CSV table of C-alpha atoms and ligand atoms in Angstrom, one decimal:
chain,number,residue,atom,x,y,z
A,1,UNK,CA,134.6,110.6,89.1
A,2,UNK,CA,136.1,107.7,91.1
A,3,UNK,CA,137.9,108.0,95.2
A,4,UNK,CA,141.0,106.1,95.7
A,5,UNK,CA,143.2,105.5,98.9
A,6,UNK,CA,146.6,106.4,98.4
A,7,UNK,CA,148.8,104.9,101.4
A,8,UNK,CA,152.5,106.0,101.9
A,9,UNK,CA,155.1,104.3,103.8
A,10,UNK,CA,157.9,105.3,105.7
A,11,UNK,CA,161.3,103.0,107.3
A,12,UNK,CA,160.9,100.8,103.6
A,13,UNK,CA,161.9,103.3,101.7
A,14,UNK,CA,164.9,103.0,103.2
A,15,UNK,CA,165.6,99.7,102.7
A,16,UNK,CA,167.9,99.4,99.2
A,17,UNK,CA,168.0,96.4,98.3
A,18,UNK,CA,165.2,94.5,100.2
A,19,UNK,CA,163.2,97.5,99.4
A,20,UNK,CA,160.8,94.9,97.0
A,21,UNK,CA,160.5,92.1,100.1
A,22,UNK,CA,159.2,94.8,102.7
A,23,UNK,CA,157.0,96.7,100.1
A,24,UNK,CA,155.8,92.3,98.9
A,25,UNK,CA,155.5,92.1,102.5
A,26,UNK,CA,153.3,95.3,103.5
A,27,UNK,CA,151.1,94.6,100.7
A,28,UNK,CA,149.9,91.3,101.6
A,29,UNK,CA,149.1,92.5,104.9
A,30,UNK,CA,147.1,94.9,103.6
A,31,UNK,CA,145.2,92.7,101.3
A,32,UNK,CA,144.7,90.2,104.9
A,33,UNK,CA,143.5,93.4,106.7
A,34,UNK,CA,140.6,94.4,104.7
A,35,UNK,CA,139.9,91.5,102.0
A,36,UNK,CA,136.5,90.2,104.2
A,37,UNK,CA,134.8,94.0,103.5
A,38,UNK,CA,135.6,94.8,100.2
A,39,UNK,CA,136.9,93.8,96.5
A,40,UNK,CA,139.9,95.7,96.2
A,41,UNK,CA,143.1,96.1,93.6
A,42,UNK,CA,146.3,97.5,95.1
A,43,UNK,CA,148.8,98.5,92.7
A,44,UNK,CA,152.5,99.8,94.4
A,45,UNK,CA,154.4,102.8,92.0
A,46,UNK,CA,156.9,105.5,93.7
A,47,UNK,CA,157.0,104.8,96.9
A,48,UNK,CA,152.9,105.1,97.4
A,49,UNK,CA,150.1,102.1,97.4
A,50,UNK,CA,147.1,103.0,96.3
A,51,UNK,CA,143.9,101.0,96.8
A,52,UNK,CA,140.7,101.0,94.5
A,53,UNK,CA,137.5,99.6,95.9
A,54,UNK,CA,134.8,98.2,94.1
A,55,UNK,CA,131.5,99.4,96.6
A,56,UNK,CA,132.6,103.1,97.4
A,57,UNK,CA,130.4,102.8,100.5
A,58,UNK,CA,133.2,100.7,102.2
A,59,UNK,CA,135.5,103.3,101.7
A,60,UNK,CA,135.3,104.5,105.4
A,61,UNK,CA,136.3,101.5,106.9
A,62,UNK,CA,138.6,99.6,104.8
A,63,UNK,CA,140.5,103.1,105.7
A,64,UNK,CA,139.7,102.0,109.4
A,65,UNK,CA,141.0,98.3,108.8
A,66,UNK,CA,144.6,100.7,107.5
A,67,UNK,CA,145.0,102.6,110.9
A,68,UNK,CA,145.8,99.0,112.3
A,69,UNK,CA,148.1,97.9,109.3
A,70,UNK,CA,152.1,98.0,110.4
A,71,UNK,CA,154.1,99.6,108.4
A,72,UNK,CA,151.6,102.6,106.9
A,73,UNK,CA,152.6,105.9,107.9
A,74,UNK,CA,149.7,108.1,106.4
A,75,UNK,CA,146.5,107.2,105.0
A,76,UNK,CA,143.6,108.8,102.0
A,77,UNK,CA,141.3,109.6,100.1
A,78,UNK,CA,141.8,110.9,96.6
A,79,UNK,CA,139.8,111.9,94.4
A,80,UNK,CA,141.1,110.2,90.7
A,81,UNK,CA,141.2,112.6,87.6
A,82,UNK,CA,142.6,113.0,83.9
A,83,UNK,CA,145.8,114.1,84.1
A,84,UNK,CA,144.9,117.8,82.1
A,85,UNK,CA,145.1,121.0,84.4
A,86,UNK,CA,141.3,121.5,83.5
A,87,UNK,CA,140.0,117.6,84.8
A,88,UNK,CA,142.7,118.7,87.9
A,89,UNK,CA,140.8,122.0,89.3
A,90,UNK,CA,137.3,121.0,88.2
A,91,UNK,CA,138.9,117.6,90.7
A,92,UNK,CA,140.4,120.1,93.4
A,93,UNK,CA,136.8,122.6,93.7
A,94,UNK,CA,134.8,119.2,94.0
A,95,UNK,CA,136.3,117.4,95.5
A,96,UNK,CA,138.1,119.9,97.6
A,97,UNK,CA,135.4,123.1,97.6
A,98,UNK,CA,134.0,121.8,100.9
A,99,UNK,CA,136.8,123.2,103.1
A,100,UNK,CA,137.3,126.3,100.5
A,101,UNK,CA,135.1,128.1,102.5
A,102,UNK,CA,135.5,132.2,102.5
A,103,UNK,CA,137.5,133.6,104.7
A,104,UNK,CA,140.1,130.3,104.7
A,105,UNK,CA,143.4,130.8,104.8
A,106,UNK,CA,144.9,127.8,101.3
A,107,UNK,CA,147.5,126.7,99.3
A,108,UNK,CA,148.2,124.5,96.2
A,109,UNK,CA,150.8,122.4,97.0
A,110,UNK,CA,151.4,120.2,93.2
A,111,UNK,CA,153.7,116.9,92.0
A,112,UNK,CA,154.9,115.7,89.4
A,113,UNK,CA,156.2,112.4,88.7
A,114,UNK,CA,155.4,112.9,85.0
A,115,UNK,CA,158.2,114.6,83.7
A,116,UNK,CA,156.4,115.2,80.4
A,117,UNK,CA,152.8,116.7,82.2
A,118,UNK,CA,153.0,120.7,80.3
A,119,UNK,CA,153.8,122.4,83.6
A,120,UNK,CA,155.9,121.8,86.6
A,121,UNK,CA,155.0,121.7,89.3
A,122,UNK,CA,155.5,125.3,91.3
A,123,UNK,CA,153.5,126.1,88.0
A,124,UNK,CA,150.8,123.5,88.3
A,125,UNK,CA,150.6,124.8,91.4
A,126,UNK,CA,149.7,128.7,91.0
A,127,UNK,CA,147.4,127.9,88.0
A,128,UNK,CA,145.5,125.9,90.7
A,129,UNK,CA,145.6,128.4,93.1
A,130,UNK,CA,144.7,130.6,91.0
A,131,UNK,CA,141.2,128.7,90.1
A,132,UNK,CA,140.5,128.0,93.1
A,133,UNK,CA,140.5,131.8,94.1
A,134,UNK,CA,138.6,132.9,91.9
A,135,UNK,CA,135.8,130.0,91.5
A,136,UNK,CA,135.4,130.5,95.3
A,137,UNK,CA,135.0,134.5,96.8
A,138,UNK,CA,136.8,135.5,99.8
A,139,UNK,CA,139.6,133.0,100.2
A,140,UNK,CA,143.3,134.0,101.2
A,141,UNK,CA,146.1,132.2,99.9
A,142,UNK,CA,149.0,131.6,102.6
A,143,UNK,CA,151.5,129.3,101.1
A,144,UNK,CA,153.0,129.9,104.7
A,145,UNK,CA,150.1,129.5,107.0
A,146,UNK,CA,147.7,127.1,105.4
A,147,UNK,CA,145.0,125.8,107.0
A,148,UNK,CA,143.6,124.0,103.9
A,149,UNK,CA,145.9,122.3,102.0
A,150,UNK,CA,145.4,120.6,98.4
A,151,UNK,CA,147.3,118.4,96.9
A,152,UNK,CA,147.3,117.5,93.4
A,153,UNK,CA,150.0,115.0,92.1
A,154,UNK,CA,150.7,113.8,88.7
A,155,UNK,CA,151.7,110.3,88.1
A,156,UNK,CA,152.0,108.1,85.4
A,157,UNK,CA,148.8,107.6,84.2
A,158,UNK,CA,146.1,109.7,86.5
A,159,UNK,CA,146.7,112.3,88.6
A,160,UNK,CA,144.8,113.2,92.6
A,161,UNK,CA,144.1,115.5,94.4
A,162,UNK,CA,142.6,116.2,98.2
A,163,UNK,CA,143.3,117.9,101.2
A,164,UNK,CA,146.5,117.0,102.8
A,165,UNK,CA,145.2,117.8,106.3
A,166,UNK,CA,142.1,114.9,105.7
A,167,UNK,CA,145.2,112.7,106.0
A,168,UNK,CA,144.6,109.2,108.9
A,169,UNK,CA,148.4,108.5,110.8
A,170,UNK,CA,149.4,105.4,110.5
A,171,UNK,CA,150.5,102.7,113.6
A,172,UNK,CA,154.3,103.6,111.1
A,173,UNK,CA,157.0,100.8,112.2
A,174,UNK,CA,157.1,97.3,110.2
A,175,UNK,CA,154.7,95.0,108.5
A,176,UNK,CA,154.3,92.3,110.2
A,177,UNK,CA,156.7,89.5,109.5
A,178,UNK,CA,159.5,91.3,108.5
A,179,UNK,CA,160.9,90.9,111.9
A,180,UNK,CA,160.4,87.2,113.0
A,181,UNK,CA,158.8,85.7,116.0
A,182,UNK,CA,158.9,86.7,119.8
A,183,UNK,CA,156.9,85.3,122.6
A,184,UNK,CA,155.1,87.7,124.6
A,185,UNK,CA,154.1,86.5,128.6
A,186,UNK,CA,150.9,88.0,128.2
A,187,UNK,CA,149.3,88.5,131.5
A,188,UNK,CA,145.5,90.2,132.1
A,189,UNK,CA,147.1,93.5,133.3
A,190,UNK,CA,147.8,96.7,131.3
A,191,UNK,CA,151.1,96.3,130.3
A,192,UNK,CA,151.8,93.0,128.6
A,193,UNK,CA,149.4,93.3,125.7
A,194,UNK,CA,151.4,97.4,125.4
A,195,UNK,CA,154.9,95.3,125.6
A,196,UNK,CA,153.4,93.0,122.9
A,197,UNK,CA,152.6,95.9,120.7
A,198,UNK,CA,155.3,97.6,120.7
A,199,UNK,CA,157.6,94.7,119.8
A,200,UNK,CA,154.9,93.7,117.0
A,201,UNK,CA,154.8,96.9,115.7
A,202,UNK,CA,158.9,96.8,114.6
A,203,UNK,CA,157.6,93.8,112.6
A,204,UNK,CA,157.2,91.0,114.6
A,205,UNK,CA,155.0,88.4,114.6
A,206,UNK,CA,153.8,87.4,118.2
A,207,UNK,CA,153.4,84.3,119.9
A,208,UNK,CA,151.9,85.1,123.7
A,209,UNK,CA,151.4,82.5,126.4
A,210,UNK,CA,149.3,83.4,129.7
A,211,UNK,CA,149.9,81.1,133.4
A,212,UNK,CA,147.2,80.5,134.7
A,213,UNK,CA,146.5,79.3,138.1
A,214,UNK,CA,142.6,77.1,137.8
A,215,UNK,CA,140.5,77.9,140.3
A,216,UNK,CA,142.1,80.6,141.8
A,217,UNK,CA,141.6,81.9,139.0
A,218,UNK,CA,138.6,82.2,137.7
A,219,UNK,CA,137.2,81.2,133.8
A,220,UNK,CA,136.6,84.6,133.0
A,221,UNK,CA,139.6,86.0,133.9
A,222,UNK,CA,141.5,83.3,131.0
A,223,UNK,CA,138.4,84.9,128.6
A,224,UNK,CA,140.0,88.5,129.3
A,225,UNK,CA,143.7,87.1,128.1
A,226,UNK,CA,141.8,85.7,125.3
A,227,UNK,CA,139.7,89.3,124.8
A,228,UNK,CA,143.3,90.8,124.7
A,229,UNK,CA,145.5,88.4,122.2
A,230,UNK,CA,142.1,89.2,120.5
A,231,UNK,CA,142.6,92.8,120.1
A,232,UNK,CA,146.2,91.9,119.6
A,233,UNK,CA,145.9,90.7,116.6
A,234,UNK,CA,143.9,93.2,114.9
A,235,UNK,CA,147.5,94.8,114.2
A,236,UNK,CA,149.2,91.5,113.4
A,237,UNK,CA,146.2,88.7,111.7
A,238,UNK,CA,147.3,86.5,113.7
A,239,UNK,CA,147.9,85.2,117.7
A,240,UNK,CA,148.4,81.6,119.0
A,241,UNK,CA,147.9,81.5,122.4
A,242,UNK,CA,149.5,79.4,125.2
A,243,UNK,CA,148.0,78.5,127.8
A,244,UNK,CA,150.1,77.1,131.0
A,245,UNK,CA,148.3,75.2,134.1
A,246,UNK,CA,150.9,77.3,137.0
A,247,UNK,CA,148.9,76.2,139.7
A,248,UNK,CA,150.8,73.6,140.7
A,249,UNK,CA,153.7,75.2,140.2
A,250,UNK,CA,152.4,77.7,142.2
A,251,UNK,CA,151.7,76.1,145.1
A,252,UNK,CA,154.8,73.5,145.0
A,253,UNK,CA,156.3,77.2,145.6
A,254,UNK,CA,154.1,78.5,148.1
A,255,UNK,CA,154.8,75.5,149.7
A,256,UNK,CA,158.5,75.2,149.9
A,257,UNK,CA,160.0,77.8,149.8
A,258,UNK,CA,160.1,81.8,151.7
A,259,UNK,CA,157.8,84.0,151.3
A,260,UNK,CA,159.5,87.0,150.5
A,261,UNK,CA,161.3,84.7,147.3
A,262,UNK,CA,157.1,83.5,145.9
A,263,UNK,CA,156.9,85.6,143.0
A,264,UNK,CA,160.2,85.7,141.8
A,265,UNK,CA,160.8,82.3,142.3
A,266,UNK,CA,157.5,82.6,140.0
A,267,UNK,CA,158.8,85.1,137.7
A,268,UNK,CA,161.9,82.6,136.7
A,269,UNK,CA,159.2,79.5,136.0
A,270,UNK,CA,157.4,81.4,134.1
A,271,UNK,CA,160.8,83.0,132.1
A,272,UNK,CA,161.9,79.1,131.5
A,273,UNK,CA,158.3,77.7,130.6
A,274,UNK,CA,158.4,80.6,128.0
A,275,UNK,CA,161.4,80.4,126.6
A,276,UNK,CA,161.0,76.6,125.9
A,277,UNK,CA,158.3,77.3,124.0
A,278,UNK,CA,159.5,79.6,122.2
A,279,UNK,CA,162.2,78.2,120.8
A,280,UNK,CA,159.8,74.9,120.3
A,281,UNK,CA,157.3,77.0,118.1
A,282,UNK,CA,160.9,79.1,116.1
A,283,UNK,CA,160.6,82.5,118.5
A,284,UNK,CA,163.5,84.5,119.0
A,285,UNK,CA,163.2,86.4,122.2
A,286,UNK,CA,160.9,87.0,124.6
A,287,UNK,CA,158.8,90.3,125.5
A,288,UNK,CA,157.3,91.0,128.5
A,289,UNK,CA,156.1,94.4,130.4
A,290,UNK,CA,158.0,95.3,133.1
A,291,UNK,CA,158.8,98.8,134.1
A,292,UNK,CA,161.7,99.5,136.0
A,293,UNK,CA,161.3,99.8,139.4
A,294,UNK,CA,157.0,99.5,139.2
A,295,UNK,CA,157.0,96.7,142.2
A,296,UNK,CA,159.1,95.1,144.0
A,297,UNK,CA,159.8,91.9,140.8
A,298,UNK,CA,160.8,94.3,138.5
A,299,UNK,CA,163.5,96.6,140.7
A,300,UNK,CA,167.6,95.8,138.1
A,301,UNK,CA,168.1,94.0,141.4
A,302,UNK,CA,165.0,91.2,140.6
A,303,UNK,CA,165.0,91.9,136.7
A,304,UNK,CA,168.5,90.6,136.8
A,305,UNK,CA,167.8,87.3,139.5
A,306,UNK,CA,164.6,86.4,136.9
A,307,UNK,CA,166.7,87.0,133.9
A,308,UNK,CA,169.1,84.4,134.9
A,309,UNK,CA,167.5,81.5,133.9
A,310,UNK,CA,167.0,82.5,130.3
A,311,UNK,CA,169.2,82.1,127.3
A,312,UNK,CA,167.0,83.8,124.8
A,313,UNK,CA,167.0,87.6,125.0
A,314,UNK,CA,164.0,89.5,126.4
A,315,UNK,CA,163.0,92.4,125.4
A,316,UNK,CA,161.4,95.1,127.8
A,317,UNK,CA,160.4,97.7,126.0
A,318,UNK,CA,158.7,99.5,128.3
A,319,UNK,CA,161.0,99.8,130.6
A,320,UNK,CA,161.1,103.4,130.5
A,321,UNK,CA,158.1,104.5,130.4
A,322,UNK,CA,156.1,106.1,133.2
A,323,UNK,CA,152.3,104.3,134.7
A,324,UNK,CA,150.8,107.1,133.0
A,325,UNK,CA,152.5,106.6,130.2
A,326,UNK,CA,151.8,103.2,129.4
A,327,UNK,CA,148.3,103.6,130.5
A,328,UNK,CA,147.7,106.3,127.3
A,329,UNK,CA,149.7,104.0,124.8
A,330,UNK,CA,146.5,101.0,126.1
A,331,UNK,CA,143.7,103.1,125.9
A,332,UNK,CA,145.1,104.1,122.3
A,333,UNK,CA,145.7,100.6,121.3
A,334,UNK,CA,142.0,99.5,122.7
A,335,UNK,CA,143.1,97.0,125.4
A,336,UNK,CA,143.0,99.5,127.9
A,337,UNK,CA,139.1,98.8,128.8
A,338,UNK,CA,139.7,95.2,128.9
A,339,UNK,CA,143.1,95.2,131.0
A,340,UNK,CA,141.3,97.1,133.6
A,341,UNK,CA,138.3,93.6,133.8
A,342,UNK,CA,138.7,93.1,137.8
A,343,UNK,CA,139.1,88.9,137.1
A,344,UNK,CA,141.8,88.4,139.7
A,345,UNK,CA,145.4,87.2,137.5
A,346,UNK,CA,147.7,83.9,138.7
A,347,UNK,CA,150.4,86.7,140.7
A,348,UNK,CA,147.5,88.6,142.5
A,349,UNK,CA,146.1,85.2,144.2
A,350,UNK,CA,149.7,84.2,145.8
A,351,UNK,CA,151.6,87.4,146.3
A,352,UNK,CA,154.0,87.8,149.7
A,353,UNK,CA,152.8,90.3,151.5
A,354,UNK,CA,156.5,91.8,152.2
A,355,UNK,CA,158.1,89.9,148.6
A,356,UNK,CA,162.1,91.4,148.6
A,357,UNK,CA,163.1,94.1,147.0
A,358,UNK,CA,167.0,93.7,146.8
A,359,UNK,CA,167.5,89.9,146.4
A,360,UNK,CA,170.4,88.2,145.8
A,361,UNK,CA,170.6,85.6,143.2
A,362,UNK,CA,172.4,82.7,145.4
A,363,UNK,CA,169.8,83.0,148.0
A,364,UNK,CA,167.0,82.7,145.7
A,365,UNK,CA,168.1,79.4,144.0
A,366,UNK,CA,168.9,78.7,147.8
A,367,UNK,CA,165.5,78.8,149.1
A,368,UNK,CA,163.6,77.0,145.1
A,369,UNK,CA,166.7,74.7,145.4
A,370,UNK,CA,164.0,71.8,147.2
A,371,UNK,CA,162.0,72.2,144.1
A,372,UNK,CA,161.6,68.9,141.9
A,373,UNK,CA,161.8,72.2,139.3
A,374,UNK,CA,162.8,70.2,135.8
A,375,UNK,CA,159.5,67.8,136.7
A,376,UNK,CA,157.8,70.6,137.1
A,377,UNK,CA,158.0,72.4,134.3
A,378,UNK,CA,157.4,68.7,131.8
A,379,UNK,CA,154.1,68.7,133.3
A,380,UNK,CA,153.1,72.5,133.0
A,381,UNK,CA,154.3,72.2,129.3
A,382,UNK,CA,152.6,68.8,129.4
A,383,UNK,CA,149.3,70.4,129.6
A,384,UNK,CA,149.5,73.3,127.5
A,385,UNK,CA,146.7,74.4,125.3
A,386,UNK,CA,147.0,76.5,122.8
A,387,UNK,CA,144.4,78.4,120.9
A,388,UNK,CA,144.7,80.3,117.6
A,389,UNK,CA,143.6,83.8,118.5
A,390,UNK,CA,141.8,86.4,115.7
A,391,UNK,CA,141.8,89.6,115.3
A,392,UNK,CA,138.5,91.1,117.8
A,393,UNK,CA,136.5,93.7,115.2
B,1,ATP,P1,150.5,93.7,133.3
B,1,ATP,O1,149.7,94.9,134.0
B,1,ATP,O2,151.4,93.5,132.4
B,1,ATP,O3,150.5,92.6,133.9
B,1,ATP,P2,152.4,94.2,136.1
B,1,ATP,O4,152.9,95.6,136.4
B,1,ATP,O5,150.9,93.6,136.6
B,1,ATP,O6,152.6,93.6,134.6
B,1,ATP,P3,153.9,91.7,137.5
B,1,ATP,O7,152.8,91.1,137.7
B,1,ATP,O8,155.3,92.2,138.3
B,1,ATP,O9,153.6,93.2,136.8
B,1,ATP,O10,154.4,91.0,135.8
B,1,ATP,C1,155.3,91.4,134.9
B,1,ATP,C2,155.5,90.6,133.4
B,1,ATP,O11,155.5,89.3,133.6
B,1,ATP,C3,153.7,91.2,132.8
B,1,ATP,O12,154.0,92.3,132.1
B,1,ATP,C4,154.3,89.7,132.5
B,1,ATP,O13,155.0,89.9,131.1
B,1,ATP,C5,154.3,88.6,132.3
B,1,ATP,N1,153.4,88.2,133.2
B,1,ATP,C6,153.3,88.6,134.7
B,1,ATP,N2,152.4,87.5,134.9
B,1,ATP,C7,152.0,87.3,133.9
B,1,ATP,C8,150.6,86.0,133.7
B,1,ATP,N3,149.9,85.2,134.3
B,1,ATP,N4,150.5,85.0,132.1
B,1,ATP,C9,152.2,86.0,131.4
B,1,ATP,N5,152.9,86.7,131.8
B,1,ATP,C10,153.0,87.5,133.5
B,2,MG,MG1,150.0,91.1,135.8
């Protein structure tokens, strides 16, 4: 008998007239994520996506990939059977029997979208429940607190049976490609990959930009950023990574500006360059991993100074999160182990001992007025290296 994967998706259902477009993009993203694993047939009906996998040995790995596709709420493997009560009962016993041990509290929940099926949902649930209760001695029917719920779905052509407890949680969110594009300032740290993931989750495609200070930061630091981008690409299918040479700007700042303003002036250059790049690449927002009060350059006063150089919205999804919460997220999305590798970041090399925490915009503008900002920015942009990053699986 055949096994199939059923996918339930969430918010898309609320999209009214746009729903078919969102569904089409989700199906395309699903197909892309599993294309190189197995031959599959993907269909959609009544707010469920069905994936038939030709080589059923590949079901596990297909499910694993699906856990990284935004827009999916749950994934479950199910037994396909004929639409008769007998076939459904036999399938339930065979497919869920392993979980239905003597003493286990269980219930059967049935749904039917085919209203011509001879039993209604309640009758079918009672019928299949009674059958299992008799077939497996010692089971306990408990409709309020079941340990195992046998789910039966009677659809247009076939019926499906599975244990609800075997459902796997998906990423949720919206399919990539439904929400435009944003440019992530991706450092080698813990925060920015998490910020990128959170925005991508809303269906937004991600370009990444990294400011790189060769030779003050090593080739291995660059490898680390590439690795982080390739983990992010698991969720977005591809990330364009722009590596911006930043050393000349940092040296100019170090040599010409007050030490306590160095970090903020550097951050303003990063934002300006990122915005230029974003406009060029048709991104509609910038993303940073800033969190209120985390470091001197992330006080509200400092954020105002940084923000003042750009017009584009700056998305800061971590703004209200504690470091421990951010670390948990980074572990969930699998960037943590890479983020904590000990290679220096461009900022750690040029960090002042006493950075200002309550900067005034006018003072920072005065401090940076000695720099030939336009020339420095043009030169940095001319030196950009673009790397297309594909998922690290
Ligand atoms: P992270 O853990 O992401 O490195 P952080 O706590 O170290 O963040 P900062 O170094 O102040 O914070 O940087 C704040 C944000 O600025 C980062 O989250 C990132 O979005 C951006 N940023 C910092 N350094 C770089 C860099 N070298 N290249 C690209 N973006 C950067
Ligand atoms: Mg950093």
